[in-house]
Amino acid sequence: MAILWRRSRNIANRIRKCMNKGFMGCAVVNQSCWSSTFQSSSLSNLRPVPYQNSRYLRSLPWSRAALFSVLRSKSTVAEKQLDSFFSSDSDDDHRSLDFPGGKVTYTSEMNFITESSRMRVPCYRVLDDNGELIMGGDFQQVGKDVAVKMYSDMVTLQIMDNIFYEAQRQGRISFYLTSTGEEAISIASAAALTEQDIILPQYREPGVLLWRGFTLQEFANQCFGNNADYGKGRQMPIHYGSKKHNFITISSPIATQLPQAAGIAYSLKMDNKKACVVSYIGDGGTSEGDFHAGLNFAAVMEAPVIFFCRNNGWAISTNISEQFRSDGIVVKGRAYGIRSIRVDGNDALAIYSAVSAAREMAINEQRAILIEALTYRVGHHSTSDDSTKYRELDEIDYWKMARNPVNRFRKWVQNNGWWSEQQETEVRNSIRKQLLQAIQVAEKTEKPPLTELFSDVYDHPTSNLQEQEKQLRETISRHPKDYPSDVSV
Amino acid sequence: MQLQPKLIALQLLHLRNPALGEGLEEEMERDPRVCVMGEDVGHYGGSYKVTKGLATKFGDLRVLDTPIAENSFTGMGIGAAMTGLRPVVEGMNMGFLLLAFNQISNNCGMLHYTSGGQFTIPIVIRGPGGVGRQLGAEHSQRLESYFQSIPGIQMVACSTPYNAKGLMKAAIRSENPVILFEHVLLYNLKERIPDEDYICNLEEAELVRPGEDITILTYSRMRYHVMQAAKTLVNKGYDPEVIDIRSLKPFDLYTIGNSVKKTHRVLIVEECMRTGGIGASLTAAITENFHDYLDAPVMCLSSQDVPTPYAGTLEEWTVVQPAQIVTAVEQLCQ
């Protein structure tokens, strides 16, 4: 349904006033999506409304969390917004329809909403390509300790990826998947959260675990599937999971974690916890049905979830132009009634600021937020892929060198006097040594014994499982030569 | 102290507190972590009114109406379960849960194992299923067999008000994911059940009628067809032992085994399809374990390998009828 505005300029000003006042306490990040619905050219002066920084939001007098202990709010935000935008003139009454969700004005001009805006949704960034702060921007200040930890964790992640990738190539582990080019995303987003926020990863976010204190040895143990792995050797490499770090075990099928995010947020609401859920997804994952339903649910349930989409341009060999025809993922937020923002995924400070703000909104206003981070998958999809077969070497090289998120952040940290070349060399050497050590230890650690084959299927093994274990043990004792001697029974 | 047992309907439309609903309500009172989610479970009370009255009592967050996306609200239930809640997910019809198969198989059944035991999923997935009266193919599915191989889940089928309430409560208290199969045609049964708190063991079969001549294994609605056939058989001089297996995964081979050792003949009567049904697995399990005790091959009566037709007579011929059961017993006992 298209809406044509005759007195468009007045309406535009009214909208802007409402936005700036923080209608319903909400500031919407950008309005360029609206421009496609207006036909009049005089509206090209409808600028995107600047985002109110998080200090403003924290001063909100009320928290809706308390209301949800028994009853959910029955009205929709859309209903309230539309009422304010489109009414007040008395002769409008017979030109509009009272429909669930709010008043809808009639028009006799047939206009289709264009499939895309004239302008793509702009991308929020704080640092320029040289790691310099862009003047006049909004951002959340980061202190020295946090910045140094962020930077050194990004370096650790980089080195970890290189070394484990090599280990797979040498046949020491069976599989690995790097986050090369996306280090800023996982580290900076984790830095903006607290330990109580629950993470539902896709599979390219080990940086979040790293930030939360998962050790290199623990990473290695999981990749080698040894006895010390928290997953007891049941999942393939990089499918980490750690309850104590509030990081849900990774499950391979794409996007299945998105509806679960609504469930975890539901759990937090019931317990009235001041925490949120952060669920990660790639650009390809947004094509899954679970993306649609997960976002829709979170919006309807008013769940404190941050959906973080890493738009890295490629889903194995499928380029985003073959994945969807919308302006990326950020525009999809509005379709569900979810606030969204597009950020520069290679700018650690931008991610930190956006996630901080999103977290405040998610918890204080009990709503879902969608963040799209534009980045690039510099590495192959995994060790089972050779991306040079389907993309240009120039393209890979450009993003690897000119748009490297680690280098960019280092420049900023160094310019603040918080990091030196010497520290760089020291840290890199130390991490490298620790990793090689961790791999050696993990390789030598025993594999899980036979008892772990049948445990944890249920809380206690059922009769059929006990029977199967008994039979297997009998077979092994009769043919010991056919079974590995270094795995204990 | 046992007060006079209540006369309670398994489900009586428009009446509060049917057995399933009562079981659910008692568990929700007992444990604040129990919650319900599904389509129209709130003020509408669910498609068969099992959850009627719960939303008014516990609020519409604990009894949550969800948008129409089975894979999603099952996924949501799994997420909630992993972080400490005990959700009861209702499929409006079990057939629709095919849309949730991914979440049930890949996450519900697996995550406890793949996380090394770190995350538990104490979820109950329940809903009406089975062949009803002319509801058409998609609303008359027999899906127990589709789910039976999924490692990590337990499956039970209720058949009376007594075991419905008991199994519902046991399923909610279990730490494992449990799928509870209810039957569309059994919601109107009436039975006296005890006032005091009781649960039924999830892994136990129920002896319905002791006997000497033959063991008839059945579950859910077919129990009633079997009992009807049993009346005819008794008049003809046979003494069948009828066992409602209740636990579809794992099978209660202890109870079943004892019966087989006594009667030496087995007839399985199920509503599931012939190919790959619960009966097929049960036949294999019995033959493997109790081969020496059998005087005749295990016979299995299942429904036809066809989608359930709408036409009344065709639908009748799709499922096993008492007359067929009588004939089968006579054949086996020759």
PDB file of C-alpha atoms in Angstrom, chain B residues 44 73 149 227 312:
ATOM      1  CA  TYR B  44      -8.161 -19.461  23.415  1.00  0.00           C
ATOM      2  CA  PHE B  73       8.585 -21.709  18.783  1.00  0.00           C
ATOM      3  CA  SER B 149      15.168 -42.695  15.659  1.00  0.00           C
ATOM      4  CA  MET B 227     -10.143 -54.018  24.125  1.00  0.00           C
ATOM      5  CA  GLY B 312     -15.357 -41.903   5.994  1.00  0.00           C
TER       6      GLY B 312
END
